[in-house]
Amino acid sequence: VHAARVPAQSVLYDFENATPGSGLPLNLTVSGLTAQFTASGLGGYYIQQPQNTILVTPVGFSGNALIPSSIYGADLHIGFSRMLTGFSILYAPQELACDTSATIRVTAFKNGTQVGTTTTNAQAGTWPSETLQFNSTQGFNSVVVHYDKAPTSGGDYGVIFVADNVNATPAPESPWLHVSRLANQIQMTWPTNPTPFS
């Protein structure tokens, strides 16, 4: 029997099924993909609705989110049970009428070895939201989201951020190689052009 390879679909972790008030570490499984959320640094994160803690709901946020548990920064670590080719997270740094916005970085790893990194900045404002993304054909199974640099001018800020809507795109499954005996011969079959496999 041949197994058809299904194109990778993005998996969303929106924290709606997480218990409000619970802290990290936290394991969430969606569509068979488990994500383990942990933190390092002086601060941490817990599950809550933003309006209940920071008194606003940043653009794009809804329901539960990851909320910083102190005024001190903490890196957000996320490990996945399968290799990924894509990752994104919606974040909003603590900024009150700043003229610029913080730089937030994501670094991806494959079994502990760095694959790559990227940064982004939100538009200036109060608790401005932005999506931070990383994509790689090489594959990776963990990421670290890091508050990299504070705003350069204006307003008030803290070195913390809220986060929601983590999207993970699993790497394609390896194609099935079917081996069978045909009289006194061995027959091997596989899907046609199983990109990116050879």
mmCIF file of C-alpha atoms in Angstrom:
data_model
loop_
_atom_site.group_PDB
_atom_site.id
_atom_site.type_symbol
_atom_site.label_atom_id
_atom_site.label_comp_id
_atom_site.label_asym_id
_atom_site.label_seq_id
_atom_site.Cartn_x
_atom_site.Cartn_y
_atom_site.Cartn_z
ATOM 1 C CA VAL A 1 0.000 0.000 0.000
ATOM 2 C CA HIS A 2 1.358 3.389 -0.968
ATOM 3 C CA ALA A 3 1.004 6.333 1.406
ATOM 4 C CA ALA A 4 0.233 9.651 -0.278
ATOM 5 C CA ARG A 5 2.218 12.639 0.993
ATOM 6 C CA VAL A 6 -0.042 15.449 2.155
ATOM 7 C CA PRO A 7 1.207 19.024 1.614
ATOM 8 C CA ALA A 8 2.296 20.718 4.858
ATOM 9 C CA GLN A 9 -0.356 22.885 6.474
ATOM 10 C CA SER A 10 0.257 25.588 9.042
ATOM 11 C CA VAL A 11 -0.655 24.655 12.626
ATOM 12 C CA LEU A 12 -2.033 27.436 14.877
ATOM 13 C CA TYR A 13 -1.463 27.686 18.625
ATOM 14 C CA ASP A 14 -3.835 30.419 19.823
ATOM 15 C CA PHE A 15 -3.829 29.416 23.531
ATOM 16 C CA GLU A 16 -7.631 29.231 23.664
ATOM 17 C CA ASN A 17 -7.486 25.723 25.160
ATOM 18 C CA ALA A 18 -4.841 26.670 27.738
ATOM 19 C CA THR A 19 -5.963 27.323 31.314
ATOM 20 C CA PRO A 20 -5.927 31.032 32.226
ATOM 21 C CA GLY A 21 -3.427 31.691 34.997
ATOM 22 C CA SER A 22 -1.247 28.695 34.142
ATOM 23 C CA GLY A 23 2.453 29.387 33.692
ATOM 24 C CA LEU A 24 5.260 27.851 31.697
ATOM 25 C CA PRO A 25 6.372 25.187 30.937
ATOM 26 C CA LEU A 26 3.301 24.443 28.845
ATOM 27 C CA ASN A 27 2.764 21.693 26.266
ATOM 28 C CA LEU A 28 0.097 22.181 23.584
ATOM 29 C CA THR A 29 -0.761 19.655 20.862
ATOM 30 C CA VAL A 30 -2.627 20.740 17.732
ATOM 31 C CA SER A 31 -3.143 18.479 14.702
ATOM 32 C CA GLY A 32 -0.621 15.977 16.053
ATOM 33 C CA LEU A 33 2.158 18.572 16.454
ATOM 34 C CA THR A 34 3.250 19.230 20.051
ATOM 35 C CA ALA A 35 4.814 22.549 21.037
ATOM 36 C CA GLN A 36 6.566 22.930 24.384
ATOM 37 C CA PHE A 37 6.689 26.523 25.652
ATOM 38 C CA THR A 38 9.347 27.446 28.233
ATOM 39 C CA ALA A 39 11.141 30.640 29.227
ATOM 40 C CA SER A 40 14.587 31.738 30.371
ATOM 41 C CA GLY A 41 15.740 35.003 31.918
ATOM 42 C CA LEU A 42 14.574 37.018 34.906
ATOM 43 C CA GLY A 43 10.913 37.045 33.883
ATOM 44 C CA GLY A 44 8.473 34.461 32.571
ATOM 45 C CA TYR A 45 5.043 34.039 30.949
ATOM 46 C CA TYR A 46 1.576 32.828 31.851
ATOM 47 C CA ILE A 47 -1.773 32.435 30.088
ATOM 48 C CA GLN A 48 -4.310 35.250 30.357
ATOM 49 C CA GLN A 49 -6.401 37.590 28.228
ATOM 50 C CA PRO A 50 -4.419 40.789 27.545
ATOM 51 C CA GLN A 51 -7.214 43.168 28.537
ATOM 52 C CA ASN A 52 -7.236 41.572 32.012
ATOM 53 C CA THR A 53 -3.573 42.403 32.625
ATOM 54 C CA ILE A 54 -2.220 45.114 30.310
ATOM 55 C CA LEU A 55 -5.692 46.730 30.004
ATOM 56 C CA VAL A 56 -5.632 46.742 26.179
ATOM 57 C CA THR A 57 -6.016 44.166 23.439
ATOM 58 C CA PRO A 58 -3.278 44.692 20.823
ATOM 59 C CA VAL A 59 -4.331 44.545 17.168
ATOM 60 C CA GLY A 60 -4.729 40.941 15.999
ATOM 61 C CA PHE A 61 -4.940 39.485 19.517
ATOM 62 C CA SER A 62 -8.065 37.715 20.762
ATOM 63 C CA GLY A 63 -8.839 35.563 23.774
ATOM 64 C CA ASN A 64 -5.948 34.042 25.695
ATOM 65 C CA ALA A 65 -2.323 34.997 25.058
ATOM 66 C CA LEU A 66 1.116 34.641 26.621
ATOM 67 C CA ILE A 67 1.546 37.467 29.139
ATOM 68 C CA PRO A 68 4.842 38.424 30.824
ATOM 69 C CA SER A 69 4.824 37.532 34.518
ATOM 70 C CA SER A 70 7.110 40.403 35.584
ATOM 71 C CA ILE A 71 8.677 43.647 34.374
ATOM 72 C CA TYR A 72 11.873 41.725 33.640
ATOM 73 C CA GLY A 73 12.585 40.333 30.199
ATOM 74 C CA ALA A 74 12.468 36.635 29.370
ATOM 75 C CA ASP A 75 13.278 34.709 26.221
ATOM 76 C CA LEU A 76 10.430 32.526 24.975
ATOM 77 C CA HIS A 77 11.615 29.040 23.964
ATOM 78 C CA ILE A 78 9.397 26.801 21.842
ATOM 79 C CA GLY A 79 10.332 23.223 20.972
ATOM 80 C CA PHE A 80 8.376 21.178 18.429
ATOM 81 C CA SER A 81 7.841 17.425 18.110
ATOM 82 C CA ARG A 82 8.561 17.514 14.350
ATOM 83 C CA MET A 83 10.788 19.452 12.004
ATOM 84 C CA LEU A 84 9.375 22.725 10.669
ATOM 85 C CA THR A 85 10.017 24.845 7.587
ATOM 86 C CA GLY A 86 8.092 27.887 8.826
ATOM 87 C CA PHE A 87 7.321 29.699 12.074
ATOM 88 C CA SER A 88 5.568 32.940 13.009
ATOM 89 C CA ILE A 89 4.357 34.614 16.184
ATOM 90 C CA LEU A 90 2.207 37.689 16.793
ATOM 91 C CA TYR A 91 3.749 39.890 19.473
ATOM 92 C CA ALA A 92 3.228 43.293 21.058
ATOM 93 C CA PRO A 93 5.994 44.972 23.099
ATOM 94 C CA GLN A 94 5.227 47.134 26.120
ATOM 95 C CA GLU A 95 5.478 50.601 24.580
ATOM 96 C CA LEU A 96 3.487 53.687 25.513
ATOM 97 C CA ALA A 97 3.417 56.312 22.752
ATOM 98 C CA CYS A 98 6.969 55.561 21.607
ATOM 99 C CA ASP A 99 8.312 57.134 18.397
ATOM 100 C CA THR A 100 9.994 53.855 17.409
ATOM 101 C CA SER A 101 9.471 50.220 18.363
ATOM 102 C CA ALA A 102 11.642 47.495 19.853
ATOM 103 C CA THR A 103 13.534 44.968 17.759
ATOM 104 C CA ILE A 104 12.354 41.420 18.417
ATOM 105 C CA ARG A 105 14.429 38.451 17.213
ATOM 106 C CA VAL A 106 13.646 34.815 16.489
ATOM 107 C CA THR A 107 16.459 32.279 16.215
ATOM 108 C CA ALA A 108 15.740 28.790 14.897
ATOM 109 C CA PHE A 109 17.615 25.596 15.793
ATOM 110 C CA LYS A 110 17.773 22.043 14.463
ATOM 111 C CA ASN A 111 18.575 19.671 17.338
ATOM 112 C CA GLY A 112 20.411 22.486 19.139
ATOM 113 C CA THR A 113 22.401 23.755 16.125
ATOM 114 C CA GLN A 114 21.495 27.236 14.890
ATOM 115 C CA VAL A 115 19.778 27.290 11.493
ATOM 116 C CA GLY A 116 19.193 31.037 11.182
ATOM 117 C CA THR A 117 17.739 34.176 12.715
ATOM 118 C CA THR A 118 15.611 37.152 11.745
ATOM 119 C CA THR A 119 14.319 40.344 13.375
ATOM 120 C CA THR A 120 11.426 42.737 12.964
ATOM 121 C CA ASN A 121 10.000 45.947 14.409
ATOM 122 C CA ALA A 122 6.386 46.961 14.927
ATOM 123 C CA GLN A 123 5.047 50.342 13.851
ATOM 124 C CA ALA A 124 5.470 52.905 16.633
ATOM 125 C CA GLY A 125 2.608 53.348 19.074
ATOM 126 C CA THR A 126 1.149 51.918 22.285
ATOM 127 C CA TRP A 127 1.467 48.122 22.644
ATOM 128 C CA PRO A 128 1.970 47.915 18.841
ATOM 129 C CA SER A 129 1.605 44.453 17.326
ATOM 130 C CA GLU A 130 3.650 42.783 14.598
ATOM 131 C CA THR A 131 4.249 39.289 13.228
ATOM 132 C CA LEU A 132 7.754 37.876 13.533
ATOM 133 C CA GLN A 133 8.551 35.124 10.996
ATOM 134 C CA PHE A 134 11.271 32.646 10.123
ATOM 135 C CA ASN A 135 11.330 30.231 7.166
ATOM 136 C CA SER A 136 13.968 27.727 6.085
ATOM 137 C CA THR A 137 14.028 24.765 3.701
ATOM 138 C CA GLN A 138 16.731 23.244 5.933
ATOM 139 C CA GLY A 139 14.223 22.453 8.672
ATOM 140 C CA PHE A 140 14.302 23.271 12.397
ATOM 141 C CA ASN A 141 12.587 21.996 15.540
ATOM 142 C CA SER A 142 12.943 24.793 18.091
ATOM 143 C CA VAL A 143 12.969 28.578 18.239
ATOM 144 C CA VAL A 144 13.890 31.276 20.749
ATOM 145 C CA VAL A 145 12.003 34.593 20.656
ATOM 146 C CA HIS A 146 14.153 37.330 22.171
ATOM 147 C CA TYR A 147 13.631 41.015 23.010
ATOM 148 C CA ASP A 148 16.697 42.280 21.112
ATOM 149 C CA LYS A 149 16.766 46.106 21.313
ATOM 150 C CA ALA A 150 14.663 48.753 23.001
ATOM 151 C CA PRO A 151 12.993 51.623 21.087
ATOM 152 C CA THR A 152 15.494 54.308 20.154
ATOM 153 C CA SER A 153 13.345 57.371 20.879
ATOM 154 C CA GLY A 154 10.291 58.782 22.621
ATOM 155 C CA GLY A 155 7.688 57.455 25.025
ATOM 156 C CA ASP A 156 7.952 54.881 27.785
ATOM 157 C CA TYR A 157 8.661 51.180 27.407
ATOM 158 C CA GLY A 158 9.471 47.924 29.195
ATOM 159 C CA VAL A 159 11.674 45.115 27.867
ATOM 160 C CA ILE A 160 8.716 42.701 27.729
ATOM 161 C CA PHE A 161 6.135 41.585 25.167
ATOM 162 C CA VAL A 162 2.831 39.719 24.972
ATOM 163 C CA ALA A 163 2.439 36.980 22.351
ATOM 164 C CA ASP A 164 -0.357 35.143 20.542
ATOM 165 C CA ASN A 165 -1.103 33.140 17.387
ATOM 166 C CA VAL A 166 1.981 30.965 17.030
ATOM 167 C CA ASN A 167 1.963 29.362 13.567
ATOM 168 C CA ALA A 168 4.163 26.368 12.753
ATOM 169 C CA THR A 169 4.542 24.818 9.296
ATOM 170 C CA PRO A 170 5.731 21.202 9.536
ATOM 171 C CA ALA A 171 8.367 20.003 7.070
ATOM 172 C CA PRO A 172 7.055 17.596 4.402
ATOM 173 C CA GLU A 173 6.852 14.001 5.550
ATOM 174 C CA SER A 174 9.392 11.694 3.939
ATOM 175 C CA PRO A 175 7.757 9.810 1.052
ATOM 176 C CA TRP A 176 7.026 6.124 1.486
ATOM 177 C CA LEU A 177 9.296 3.693 -0.336
ATOM 178 C CA HIS A 178 7.379 0.498 -1.062
ATOM 179 C CA VAL A 179 9.398 -2.693 -1.491
ATOM 180 C CA SER A 180 7.816 -5.981 -2.602
ATOM 181 C CA ARG A 181 8.821 -9.296 -4.089
ATOM 182 C CA LEU A 182 7.707 -10.006 -7.642
ATOM 183 C CA ALA A 183 8.558 -13.611 -8.593
ATOM 184 C CA ASN A 184 12.355 -13.733 -8.299
ATOM 185 C CA GLN A 185 12.766 -9.949 -8.396
ATOM 186 C CA ILE A 186 12.486 -7.076 -5.933
ATOM 187 C CA GLN A 187 10.178 -4.222 -6.947
ATOM 188 C CA MET A 188 10.599 -0.748 -5.410
ATOM 189 C CA THR A 189 8.082 2.037 -5.965
ATOM 190 C CA TRP A 190 7.697 5.562 -4.622
ATOM 191 C CA PRO A 191 5.699 8.734 -5.351
ATOM 192 C CA THR A 192 6.577 10.545 -8.571
ATOM 193 C CA ASN A 193 8.912 13.522 -8.056
ATOM 194 C CA PRO A 194 8.670 13.660 -4.253
ATOM 195 C CA THR A 195 10.104 17.164 -3.874
ATOM 196 C CA PRO A 196 12.375 17.955 -2.035
ATOM 197 C CA PHE A 197 13.470 14.308 -1.663
ATOM 198 C CA SER A 198 15.739 12.332 -3.998
#
